[in-house]
CSV table of C-alpha atoms and ligand atoms in Angstrom, one decimal:
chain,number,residue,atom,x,y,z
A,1,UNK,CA,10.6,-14.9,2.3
A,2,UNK,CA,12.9,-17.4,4.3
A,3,UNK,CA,14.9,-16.2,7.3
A,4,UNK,CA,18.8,-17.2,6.8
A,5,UNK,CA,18.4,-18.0,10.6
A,6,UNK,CA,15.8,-19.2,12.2
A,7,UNK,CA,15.0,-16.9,15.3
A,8,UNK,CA,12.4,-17.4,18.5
A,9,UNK,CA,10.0,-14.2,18.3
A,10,UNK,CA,7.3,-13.5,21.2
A,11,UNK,CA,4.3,-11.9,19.2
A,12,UNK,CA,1.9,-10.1,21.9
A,13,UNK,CA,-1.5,-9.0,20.8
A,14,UNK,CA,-4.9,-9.3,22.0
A,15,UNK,CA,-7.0,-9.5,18.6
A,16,UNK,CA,-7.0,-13.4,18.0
A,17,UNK,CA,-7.2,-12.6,14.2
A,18,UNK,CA,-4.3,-10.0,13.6
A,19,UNK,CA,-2.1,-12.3,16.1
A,20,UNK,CA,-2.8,-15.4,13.9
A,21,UNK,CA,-2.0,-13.8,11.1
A,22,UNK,CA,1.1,-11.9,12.2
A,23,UNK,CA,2.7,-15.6,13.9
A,24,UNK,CA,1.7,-16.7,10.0
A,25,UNK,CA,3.6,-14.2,8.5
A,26,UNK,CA,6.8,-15.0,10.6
A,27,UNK,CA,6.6,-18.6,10.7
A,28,UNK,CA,6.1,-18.6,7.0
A,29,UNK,CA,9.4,-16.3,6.8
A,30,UNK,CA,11.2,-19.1,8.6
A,31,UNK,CA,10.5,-17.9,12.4
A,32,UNK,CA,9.8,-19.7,15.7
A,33,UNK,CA,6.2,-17.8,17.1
A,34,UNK,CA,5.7,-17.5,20.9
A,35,UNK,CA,1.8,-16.2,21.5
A,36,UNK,CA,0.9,-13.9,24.0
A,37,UNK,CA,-2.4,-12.1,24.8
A,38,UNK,CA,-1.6,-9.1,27.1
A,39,UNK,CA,1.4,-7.9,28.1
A,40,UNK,CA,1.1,-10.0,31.8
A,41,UNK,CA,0.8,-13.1,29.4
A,42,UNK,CA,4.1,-12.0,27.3
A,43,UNK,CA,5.9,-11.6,30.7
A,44,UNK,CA,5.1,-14.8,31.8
A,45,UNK,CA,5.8,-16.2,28.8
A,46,UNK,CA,9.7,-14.5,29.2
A,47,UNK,CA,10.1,-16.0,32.1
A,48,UNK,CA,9.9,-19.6,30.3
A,49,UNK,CA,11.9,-18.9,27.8
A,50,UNK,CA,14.5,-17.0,25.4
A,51,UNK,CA,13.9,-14.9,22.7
A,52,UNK,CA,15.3,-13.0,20.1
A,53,UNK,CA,12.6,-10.1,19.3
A,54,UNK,CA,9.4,-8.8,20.7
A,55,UNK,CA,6.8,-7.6,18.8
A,56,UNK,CA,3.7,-6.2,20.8
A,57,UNK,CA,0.8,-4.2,20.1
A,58,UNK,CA,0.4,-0.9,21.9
A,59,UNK,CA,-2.9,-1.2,22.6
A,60,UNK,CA,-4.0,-3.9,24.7
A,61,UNK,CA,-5.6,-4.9,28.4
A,62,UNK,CA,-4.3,-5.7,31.4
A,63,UNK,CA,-0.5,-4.3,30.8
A,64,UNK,CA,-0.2,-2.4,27.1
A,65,UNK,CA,2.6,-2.7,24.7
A,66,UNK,CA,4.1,0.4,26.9
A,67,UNK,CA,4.4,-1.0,30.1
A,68,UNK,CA,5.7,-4.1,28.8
A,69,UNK,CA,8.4,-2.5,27.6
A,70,UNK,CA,9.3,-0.6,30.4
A,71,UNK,CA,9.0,-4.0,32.4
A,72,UNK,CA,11.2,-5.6,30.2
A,73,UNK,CA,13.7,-2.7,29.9
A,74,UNK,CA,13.8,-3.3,33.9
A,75,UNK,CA,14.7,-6.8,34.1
A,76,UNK,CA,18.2,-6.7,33.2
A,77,UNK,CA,18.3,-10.4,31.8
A,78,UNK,CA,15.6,-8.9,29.2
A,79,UNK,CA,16.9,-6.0,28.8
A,80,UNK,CA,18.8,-6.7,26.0
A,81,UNK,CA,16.2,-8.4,23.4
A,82,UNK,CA,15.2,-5.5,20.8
A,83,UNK,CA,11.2,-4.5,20.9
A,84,UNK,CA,9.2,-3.8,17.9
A,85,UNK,CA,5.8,-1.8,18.7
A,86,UNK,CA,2.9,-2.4,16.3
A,87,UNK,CA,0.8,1.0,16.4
A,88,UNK,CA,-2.7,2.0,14.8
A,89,UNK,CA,-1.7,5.1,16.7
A,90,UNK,CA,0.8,7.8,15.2
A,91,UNK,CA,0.2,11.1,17.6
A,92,UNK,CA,3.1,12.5,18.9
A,93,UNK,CA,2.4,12.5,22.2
A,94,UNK,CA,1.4,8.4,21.2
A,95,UNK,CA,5.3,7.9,19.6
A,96,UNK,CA,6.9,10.1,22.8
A,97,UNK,CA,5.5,7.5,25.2
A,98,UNK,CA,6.5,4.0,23.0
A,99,UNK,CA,10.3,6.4,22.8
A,100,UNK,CA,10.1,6.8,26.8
A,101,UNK,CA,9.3,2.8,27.2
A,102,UNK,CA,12.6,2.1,25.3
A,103,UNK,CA,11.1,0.4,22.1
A,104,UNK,CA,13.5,0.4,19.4
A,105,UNK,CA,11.0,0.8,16.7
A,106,UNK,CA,7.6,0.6,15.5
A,107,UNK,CA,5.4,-0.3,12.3
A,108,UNK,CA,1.6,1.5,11.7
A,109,UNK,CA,-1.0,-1.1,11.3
A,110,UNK,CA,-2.3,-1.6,8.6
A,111,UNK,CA,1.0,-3.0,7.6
A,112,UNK,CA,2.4,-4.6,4.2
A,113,UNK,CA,4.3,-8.2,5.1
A,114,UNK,CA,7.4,-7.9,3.3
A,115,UNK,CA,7.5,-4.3,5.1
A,116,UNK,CA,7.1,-6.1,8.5
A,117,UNK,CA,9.9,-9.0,7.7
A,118,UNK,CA,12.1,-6.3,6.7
A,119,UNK,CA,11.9,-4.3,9.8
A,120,UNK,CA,12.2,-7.7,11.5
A,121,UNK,CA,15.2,-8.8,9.7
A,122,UNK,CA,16.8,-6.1,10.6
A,123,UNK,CA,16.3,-6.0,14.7
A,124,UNK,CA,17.2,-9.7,14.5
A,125,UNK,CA,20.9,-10.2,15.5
A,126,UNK,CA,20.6,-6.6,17.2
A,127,UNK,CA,20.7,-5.8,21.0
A,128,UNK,CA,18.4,-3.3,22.6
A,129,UNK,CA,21.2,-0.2,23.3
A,130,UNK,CA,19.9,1.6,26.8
A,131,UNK,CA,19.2,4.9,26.9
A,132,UNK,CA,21.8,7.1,29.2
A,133,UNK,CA,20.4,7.5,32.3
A,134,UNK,CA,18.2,10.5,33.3
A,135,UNK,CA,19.1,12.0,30.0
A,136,UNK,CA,16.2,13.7,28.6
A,137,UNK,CA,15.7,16.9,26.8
A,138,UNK,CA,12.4,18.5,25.9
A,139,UNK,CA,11.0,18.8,22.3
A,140,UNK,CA,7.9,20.4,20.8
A,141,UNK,CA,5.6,19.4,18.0
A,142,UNK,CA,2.0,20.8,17.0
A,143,UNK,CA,2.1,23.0,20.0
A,144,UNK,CA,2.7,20.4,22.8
A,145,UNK,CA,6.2,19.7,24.5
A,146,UNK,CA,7.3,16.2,25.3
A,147,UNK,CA,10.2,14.8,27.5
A,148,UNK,CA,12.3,11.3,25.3
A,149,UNK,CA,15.3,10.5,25.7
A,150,UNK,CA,18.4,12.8,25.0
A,151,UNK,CA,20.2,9.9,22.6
A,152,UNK,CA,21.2,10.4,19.3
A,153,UNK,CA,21.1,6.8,18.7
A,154,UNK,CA,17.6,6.7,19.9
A,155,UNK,CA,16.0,9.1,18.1
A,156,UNK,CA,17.5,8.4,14.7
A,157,UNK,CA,16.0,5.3,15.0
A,158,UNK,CA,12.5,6.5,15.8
A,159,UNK,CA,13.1,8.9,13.1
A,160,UNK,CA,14.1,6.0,10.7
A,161,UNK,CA,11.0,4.6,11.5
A,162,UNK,CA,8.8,7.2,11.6
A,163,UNK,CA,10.2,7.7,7.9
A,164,UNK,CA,10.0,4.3,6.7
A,165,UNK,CA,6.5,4.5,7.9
A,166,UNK,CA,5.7,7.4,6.3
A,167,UNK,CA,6.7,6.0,2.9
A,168,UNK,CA,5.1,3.1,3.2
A,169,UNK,CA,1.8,4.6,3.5
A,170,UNK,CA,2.5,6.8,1.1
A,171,UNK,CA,2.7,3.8,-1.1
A,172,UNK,CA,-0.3,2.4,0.2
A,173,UNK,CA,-2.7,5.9,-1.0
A,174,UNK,CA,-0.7,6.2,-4.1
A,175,UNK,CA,-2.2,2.6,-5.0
A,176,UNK,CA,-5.4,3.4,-3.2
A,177,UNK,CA,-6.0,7.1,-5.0
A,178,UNK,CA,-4.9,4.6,-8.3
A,179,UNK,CA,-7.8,2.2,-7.5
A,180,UNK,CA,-10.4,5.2,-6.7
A,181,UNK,CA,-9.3,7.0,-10.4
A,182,UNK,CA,-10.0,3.7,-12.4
A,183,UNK,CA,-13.5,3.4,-10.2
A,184,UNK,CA,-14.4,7.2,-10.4
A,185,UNK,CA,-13.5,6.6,-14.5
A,186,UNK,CA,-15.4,3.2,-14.6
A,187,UNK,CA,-18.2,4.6,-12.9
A,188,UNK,CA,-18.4,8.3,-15.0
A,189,UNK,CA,-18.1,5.8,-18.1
A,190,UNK,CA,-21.1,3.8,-17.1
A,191,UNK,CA,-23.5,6.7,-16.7
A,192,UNK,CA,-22.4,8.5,-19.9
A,193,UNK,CA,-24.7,6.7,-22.5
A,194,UNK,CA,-27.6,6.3,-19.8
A,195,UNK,CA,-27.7,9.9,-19.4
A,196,UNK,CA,-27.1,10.7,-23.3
A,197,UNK,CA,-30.6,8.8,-23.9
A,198,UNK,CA,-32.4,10.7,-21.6
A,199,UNK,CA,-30.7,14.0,-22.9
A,200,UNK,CA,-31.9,13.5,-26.5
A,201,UNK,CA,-35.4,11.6,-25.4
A,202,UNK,CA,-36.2,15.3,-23.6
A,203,UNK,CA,-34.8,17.4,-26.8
A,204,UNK,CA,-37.0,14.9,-28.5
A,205,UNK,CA,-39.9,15.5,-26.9
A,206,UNK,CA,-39.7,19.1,-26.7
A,207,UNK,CA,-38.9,19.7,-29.6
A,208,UNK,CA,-42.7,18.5,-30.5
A,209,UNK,CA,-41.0,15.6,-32.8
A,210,UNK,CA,-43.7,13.3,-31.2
A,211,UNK,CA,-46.5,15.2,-31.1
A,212,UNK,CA,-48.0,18.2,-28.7
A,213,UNK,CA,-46.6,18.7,-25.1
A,214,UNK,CA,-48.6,21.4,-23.5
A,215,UNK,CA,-46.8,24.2,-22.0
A,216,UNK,CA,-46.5,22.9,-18.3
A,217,UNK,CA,-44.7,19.7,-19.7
A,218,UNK,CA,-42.4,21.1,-22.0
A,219,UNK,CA,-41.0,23.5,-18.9
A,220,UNK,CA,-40.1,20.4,-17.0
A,221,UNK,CA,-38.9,18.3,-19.6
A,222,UNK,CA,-37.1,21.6,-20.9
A,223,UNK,CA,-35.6,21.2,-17.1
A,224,UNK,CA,-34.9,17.7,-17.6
A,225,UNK,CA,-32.9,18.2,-20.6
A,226,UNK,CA,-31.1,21.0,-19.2
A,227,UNK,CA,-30.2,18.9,-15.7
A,228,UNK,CA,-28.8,15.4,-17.4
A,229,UNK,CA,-26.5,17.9,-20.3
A,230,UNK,CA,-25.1,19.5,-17.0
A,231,UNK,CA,-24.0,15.8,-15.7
A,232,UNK,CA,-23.1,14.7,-19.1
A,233,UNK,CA,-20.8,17.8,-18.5
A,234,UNK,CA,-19.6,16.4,-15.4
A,235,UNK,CA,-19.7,12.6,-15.8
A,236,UNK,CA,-17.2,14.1,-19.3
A,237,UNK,CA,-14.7,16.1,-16.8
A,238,UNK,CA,-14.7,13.5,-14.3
A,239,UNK,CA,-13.7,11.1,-17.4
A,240,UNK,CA,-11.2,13.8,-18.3
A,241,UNK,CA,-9.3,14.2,-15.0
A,242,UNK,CA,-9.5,10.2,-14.4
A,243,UNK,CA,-7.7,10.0,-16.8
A,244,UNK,CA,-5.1,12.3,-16.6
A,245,UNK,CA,-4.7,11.2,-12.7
A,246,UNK,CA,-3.9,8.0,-14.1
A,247,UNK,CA,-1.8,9.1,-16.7
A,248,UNK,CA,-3.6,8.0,-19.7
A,249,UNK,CA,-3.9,11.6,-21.1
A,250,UNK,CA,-3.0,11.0,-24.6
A,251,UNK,CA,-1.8,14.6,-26.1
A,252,UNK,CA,-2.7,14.4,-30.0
A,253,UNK,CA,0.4,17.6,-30.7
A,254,UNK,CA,-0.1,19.3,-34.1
A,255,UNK,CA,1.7,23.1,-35.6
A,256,UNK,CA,-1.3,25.4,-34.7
A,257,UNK,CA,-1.1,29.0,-34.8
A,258,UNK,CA,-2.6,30.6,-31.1
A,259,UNK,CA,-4.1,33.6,-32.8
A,260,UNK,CA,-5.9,31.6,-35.4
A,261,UNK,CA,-7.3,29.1,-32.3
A,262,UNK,CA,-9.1,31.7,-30.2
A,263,UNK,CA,-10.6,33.7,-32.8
A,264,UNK,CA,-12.2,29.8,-34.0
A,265,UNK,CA,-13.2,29.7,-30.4
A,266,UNK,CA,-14.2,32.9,-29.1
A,267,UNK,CA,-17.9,31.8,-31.1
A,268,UNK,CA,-20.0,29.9,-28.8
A,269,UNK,CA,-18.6,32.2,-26.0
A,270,UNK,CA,-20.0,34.9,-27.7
A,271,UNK,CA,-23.3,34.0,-27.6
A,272,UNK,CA,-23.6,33.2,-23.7
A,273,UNK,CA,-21.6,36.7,-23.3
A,274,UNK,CA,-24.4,38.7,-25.3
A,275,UNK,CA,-26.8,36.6,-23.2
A,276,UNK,CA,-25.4,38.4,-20.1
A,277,UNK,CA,-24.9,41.7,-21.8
A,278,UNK,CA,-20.8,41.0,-21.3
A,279,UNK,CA,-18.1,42.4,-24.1
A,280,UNK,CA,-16.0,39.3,-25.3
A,281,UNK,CA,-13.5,41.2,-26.9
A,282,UNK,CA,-10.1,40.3,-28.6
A,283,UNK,CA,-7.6,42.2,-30.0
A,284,UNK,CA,-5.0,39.6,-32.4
A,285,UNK,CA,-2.2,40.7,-32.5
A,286,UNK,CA,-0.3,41.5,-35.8
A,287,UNK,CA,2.2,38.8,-35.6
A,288,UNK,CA,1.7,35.1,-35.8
A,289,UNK,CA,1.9,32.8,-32.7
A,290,UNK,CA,3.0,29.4,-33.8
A,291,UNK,CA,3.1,27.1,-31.5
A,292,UNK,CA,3.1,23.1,-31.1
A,293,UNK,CA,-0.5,21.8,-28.9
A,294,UNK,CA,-3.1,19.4,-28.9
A,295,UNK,CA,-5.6,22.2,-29.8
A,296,UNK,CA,-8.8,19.7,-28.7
A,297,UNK,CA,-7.9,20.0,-25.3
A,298,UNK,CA,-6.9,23.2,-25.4
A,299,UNK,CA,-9.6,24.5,-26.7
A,300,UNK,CA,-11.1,22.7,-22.9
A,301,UNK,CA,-8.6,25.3,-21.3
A,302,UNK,CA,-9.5,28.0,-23.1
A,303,UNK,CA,-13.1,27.6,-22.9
A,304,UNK,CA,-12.9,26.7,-19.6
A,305,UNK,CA,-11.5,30.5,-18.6
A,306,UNK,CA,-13.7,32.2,-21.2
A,307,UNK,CA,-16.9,30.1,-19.4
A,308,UNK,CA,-15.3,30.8,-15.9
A,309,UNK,CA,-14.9,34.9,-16.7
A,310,UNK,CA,-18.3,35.0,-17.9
A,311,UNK,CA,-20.1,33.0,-15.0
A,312,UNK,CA,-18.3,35.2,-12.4
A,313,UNK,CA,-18.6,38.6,-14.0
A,314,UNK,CA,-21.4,41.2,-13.5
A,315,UNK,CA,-23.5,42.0,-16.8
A,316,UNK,CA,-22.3,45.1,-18.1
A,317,UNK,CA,-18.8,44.2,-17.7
A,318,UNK,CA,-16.1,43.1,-20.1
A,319,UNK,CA,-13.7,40.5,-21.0
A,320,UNK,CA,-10.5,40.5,-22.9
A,321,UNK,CA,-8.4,38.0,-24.4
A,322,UNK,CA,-4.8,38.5,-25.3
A,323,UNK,CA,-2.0,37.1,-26.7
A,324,UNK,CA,1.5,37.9,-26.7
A,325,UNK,CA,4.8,36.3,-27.7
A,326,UNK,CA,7.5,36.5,-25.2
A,327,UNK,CA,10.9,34.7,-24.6
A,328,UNK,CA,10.0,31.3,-26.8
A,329,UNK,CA,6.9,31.5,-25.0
A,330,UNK,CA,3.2,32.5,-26.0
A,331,UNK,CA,1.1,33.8,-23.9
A,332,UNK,CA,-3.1,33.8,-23.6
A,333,UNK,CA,-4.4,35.4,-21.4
A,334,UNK,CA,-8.4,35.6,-20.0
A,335,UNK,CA,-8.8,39.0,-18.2
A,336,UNK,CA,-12.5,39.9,-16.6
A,337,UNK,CA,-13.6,43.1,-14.8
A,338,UNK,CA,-15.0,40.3,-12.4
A,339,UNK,CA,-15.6,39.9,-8.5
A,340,UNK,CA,-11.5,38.7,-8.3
A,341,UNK,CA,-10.4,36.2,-6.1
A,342,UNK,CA,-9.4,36.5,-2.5
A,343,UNK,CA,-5.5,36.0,-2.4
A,344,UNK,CA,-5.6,32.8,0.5
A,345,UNK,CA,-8.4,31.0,-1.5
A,346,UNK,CA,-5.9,32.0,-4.9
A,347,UNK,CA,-3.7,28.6,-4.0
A,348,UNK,CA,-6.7,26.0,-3.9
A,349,UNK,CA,-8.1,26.9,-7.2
A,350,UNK,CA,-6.7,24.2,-9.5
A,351,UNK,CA,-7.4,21.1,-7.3
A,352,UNK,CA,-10.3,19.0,-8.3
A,353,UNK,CA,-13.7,20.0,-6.5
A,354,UNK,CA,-12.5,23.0,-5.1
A,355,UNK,CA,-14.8,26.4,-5.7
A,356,UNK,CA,-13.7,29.6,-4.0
A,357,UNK,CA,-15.8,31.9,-2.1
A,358,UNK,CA,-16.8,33.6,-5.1
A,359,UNK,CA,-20.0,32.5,-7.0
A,360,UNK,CA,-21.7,32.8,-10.1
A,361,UNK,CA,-23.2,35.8,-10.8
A,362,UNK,CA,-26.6,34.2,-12.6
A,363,UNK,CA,-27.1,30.9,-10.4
A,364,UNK,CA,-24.9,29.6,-13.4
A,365,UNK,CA,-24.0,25.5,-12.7
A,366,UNK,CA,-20.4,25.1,-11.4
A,367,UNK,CA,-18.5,22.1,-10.7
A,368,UNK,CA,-14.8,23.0,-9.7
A,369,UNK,CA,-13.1,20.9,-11.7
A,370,UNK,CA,-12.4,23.4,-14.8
A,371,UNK,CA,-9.4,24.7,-13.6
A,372,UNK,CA,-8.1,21.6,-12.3
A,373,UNK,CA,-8.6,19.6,-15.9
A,374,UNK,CA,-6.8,22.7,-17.3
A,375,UNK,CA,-3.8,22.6,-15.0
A,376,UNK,CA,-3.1,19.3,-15.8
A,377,UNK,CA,-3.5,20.0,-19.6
A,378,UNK,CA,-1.6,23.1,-19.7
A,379,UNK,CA,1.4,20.9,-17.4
A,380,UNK,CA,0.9,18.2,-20.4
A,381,UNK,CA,1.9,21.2,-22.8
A,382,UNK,CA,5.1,21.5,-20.2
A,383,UNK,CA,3.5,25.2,-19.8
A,384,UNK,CA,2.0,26.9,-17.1
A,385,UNK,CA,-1.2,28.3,-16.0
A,386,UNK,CA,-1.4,30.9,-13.1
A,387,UNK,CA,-3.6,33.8,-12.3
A,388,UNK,CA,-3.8,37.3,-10.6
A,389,UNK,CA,-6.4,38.6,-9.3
A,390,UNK,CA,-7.6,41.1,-7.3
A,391,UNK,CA,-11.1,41.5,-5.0
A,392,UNK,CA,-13.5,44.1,-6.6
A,393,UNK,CA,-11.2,44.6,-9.5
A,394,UNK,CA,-11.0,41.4,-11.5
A,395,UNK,CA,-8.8,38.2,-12.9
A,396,UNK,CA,-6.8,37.7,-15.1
A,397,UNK,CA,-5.5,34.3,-16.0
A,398,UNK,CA,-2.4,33.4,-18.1
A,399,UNK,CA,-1.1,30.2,-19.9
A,400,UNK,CA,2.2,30.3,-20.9
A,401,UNK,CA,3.1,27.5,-23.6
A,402,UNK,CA,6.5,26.9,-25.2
A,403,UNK,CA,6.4,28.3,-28.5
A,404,UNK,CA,7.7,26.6,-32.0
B,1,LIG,N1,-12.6,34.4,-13.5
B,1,LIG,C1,-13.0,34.1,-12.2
B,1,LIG,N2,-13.4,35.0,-11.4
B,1,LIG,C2,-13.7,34.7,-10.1
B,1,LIG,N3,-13.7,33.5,-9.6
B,1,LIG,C3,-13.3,32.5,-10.4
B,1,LIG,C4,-12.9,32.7,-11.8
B,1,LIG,N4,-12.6,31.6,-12.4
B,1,LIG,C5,-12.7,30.6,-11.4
B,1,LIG,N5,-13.1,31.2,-10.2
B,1,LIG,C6,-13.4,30.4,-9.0
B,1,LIG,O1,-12.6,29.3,-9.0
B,1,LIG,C7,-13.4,28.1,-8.8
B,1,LIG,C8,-12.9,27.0,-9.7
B,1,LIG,O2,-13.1,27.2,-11.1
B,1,LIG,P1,-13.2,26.0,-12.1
B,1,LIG,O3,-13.3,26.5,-13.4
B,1,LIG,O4,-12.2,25.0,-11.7
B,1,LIG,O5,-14.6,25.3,-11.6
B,1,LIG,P2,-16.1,25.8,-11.9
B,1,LIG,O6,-16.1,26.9,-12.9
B,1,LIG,O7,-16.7,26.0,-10.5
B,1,LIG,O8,-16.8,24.5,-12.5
B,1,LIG,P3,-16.5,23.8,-13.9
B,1,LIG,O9,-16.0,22.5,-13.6
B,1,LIG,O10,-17.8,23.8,-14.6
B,1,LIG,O11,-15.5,24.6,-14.7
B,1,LIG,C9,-14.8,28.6,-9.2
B,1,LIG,O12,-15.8,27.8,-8.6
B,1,LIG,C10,-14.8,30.0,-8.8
B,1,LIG,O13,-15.1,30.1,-7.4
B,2,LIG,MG1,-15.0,26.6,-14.7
């Protein structure tokens, strides 16, 4: 990016590298770079000649970006030149004392460089406006009070900055939550066929298909087997939510008929419910529930809260599943006589990784990623999945899908 006008900018830091690289930035952009170490080193260095802009790092021996400041906001032939701070620090109280100093804005390290020329670009041409004299007011943030200055001008402009920051990193851990998605997907997709071969090699081998294992072996290569389907499970979910964080979640959507769906799926359910002597029970209703979906991954969902009312019920117990038609909507819902959910741990349940207080009631394997997966699935439906539970009582959750 070339400046229209070329301006003289004093750049103060102490790190050798970060000031080579900022004076490349700007001189690149069209600039005229002035060096300084400390802020005793950019004071001199005003003394010999004029500039346009200051940019200083907060942070720095000798005098800090601070105290320069307030030096230069002293001298009344420097008064004038506008003072960009360059923070790694963004407390409050951090922000309060660069307001005080009379800096007129600041930029977070790390920084992007067309972000930097833009801030620069804009201070070039201005003139640092004082502050009215002895004007302060008190504010308070996260519990601590701090004295700035009581000028509107002044703290829009922190504010503007503060938000321009804000957005810019905001950018930044969009593209860095991007980058961890394809490695978490890469990484899930690398360990899928190594851990499918050890899967079937242990079904293999138990299963006697290459001649006698005595009893002590087949337990542990039972275990074996059992341990690498569980992360075939998860390196599969991980897969799953990788891709629908990145927005490659393809929905395949096809006229199914709800009622028809659970009673194909209530099956394997059944089994691990008898297992745990627990009543999987549903009632179809007499009407039929057409609806559009991608009934692969729904069939994920619903799974997902049948496995989930199972794992966290008591044997004995029972679980229902219903479905009703309502306002162009159907309804499914998962009900258990289970341990219920405490209400404040109720709003954390559909984001990835995150398991409530309440565990299984068999040492059952748990990831916390079903309901998460199923969120995002149900949202792809342009439905909605929620749940109310209560402690000692039960759960009961609902998806709502737009009917056809
Ligand atoms: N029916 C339920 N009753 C009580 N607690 C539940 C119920 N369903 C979910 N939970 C709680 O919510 C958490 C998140 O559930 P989720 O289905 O996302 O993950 P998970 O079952 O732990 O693992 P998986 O990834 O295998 O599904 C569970 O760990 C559990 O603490
Ligand atoms: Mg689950």
């Amino acid at each position: 990016m070339q400046a229209t006008q070329s301006s003289s900018i004093l750049v103060v830091e102490d790190s050798l590298v970060q000031r080579t690289m900022l004076r490349r930035t700007l001189v690149d952009a069209g600039h005229e770079v002035v060096e300084a170490g400390d802020g005793v080193q950019g004071l001199a260095a005003l003394e010999e000649a004029r500039f346009d802009l200051i940019i200083s790092d907060v942070e720095m021996p000798e005098m800090d970006g601070c105290e320069l400041c307030q030096a230069v906001r002293r001298d009344p032939r420097l008064a004038p030149i506008p003072v960009m701070l360059v923070t790694a620090l963004t407390s409050p109280a951090d922000l309060a004392r660069g307001i005080m100093a009379g800096a007129d804005t600041y930029i977070t390290k790390p920084y992007r460089t067309d972000a930097l020329l833009t801030r620069v670009d804009a201070l070039l041409g201005t003139e640092h406006q004082p502050v009215s004299a002895g004007a302060t007011c008190t504010v308070s943030f996260a519990g601590e009070s701090y004295d700035v200055p009581a000028d509107p001008q002044y703290t829009l402009n922190f504010l503007l900055a503060t938000y321009e920051n804000v957005v810019e990193q905001n950018r930044e851990l969009d593209q860095l939550n991007q980058q961890k998605n394809q490695f978490l997907g890469m990484a899930a997709h690398d360990m899928r066929n190594p851990l499918f071969v050890i899967e079937q090699f242990s079904a293999l081998l138990t299963g006697g298909m290459l001649g006698d294992v005595v009893a002590e072996q087949a337990k542990l290569i039972d275990r074996i087997r059992a341990n690498s389907e569980f992360m075939l499970r998860l390196v599969d979910e991980l897969l799953d939510i990788t891709k629908i964080e990145s927005g490659t979640l393809q929905l395949d959507m096809q006229p199914s008929d709800m009622v028809e769906f659970v009673e194909r799926n209530l099956g394997l359910n059944r089994v691990v419910a008898d297992a745990k002597d627990i009543t999987l029970a549903f009632d179809p209703p007499s009407e039929f529930a057409p609806i559009e979906m991608d009934a692969g991954k729904m069939e994920q969902v619903l799974n997902n809260l049948l496995s989930n009312a199972i794992k966290y019920s008591h044997p004995g117990t029972r679980v229902d599943v219903l479905v009703a038609l309502s306002d162009g909507h159907v309804r499914l819902s998962v009900k258990d006589q289970g341990q219920g959910i405490p209400e404040d741990e109720q709003a954390e349940l559909f984001t990835p990784f995150q398991q409530t207080s309440v565990r299984a009631t068999e040492g059952e394997k748990s990831t916390g990623l079903g309901l998460a997966i199923s969120k995002r699935i149900v949202s792809g439906h342009r439905g909605r999945i929620w749940v109310e539970s209560v402690v000692g009582t039960g759960s009961t959750f609902h998806v709502e899908l737009p009917a056809s």
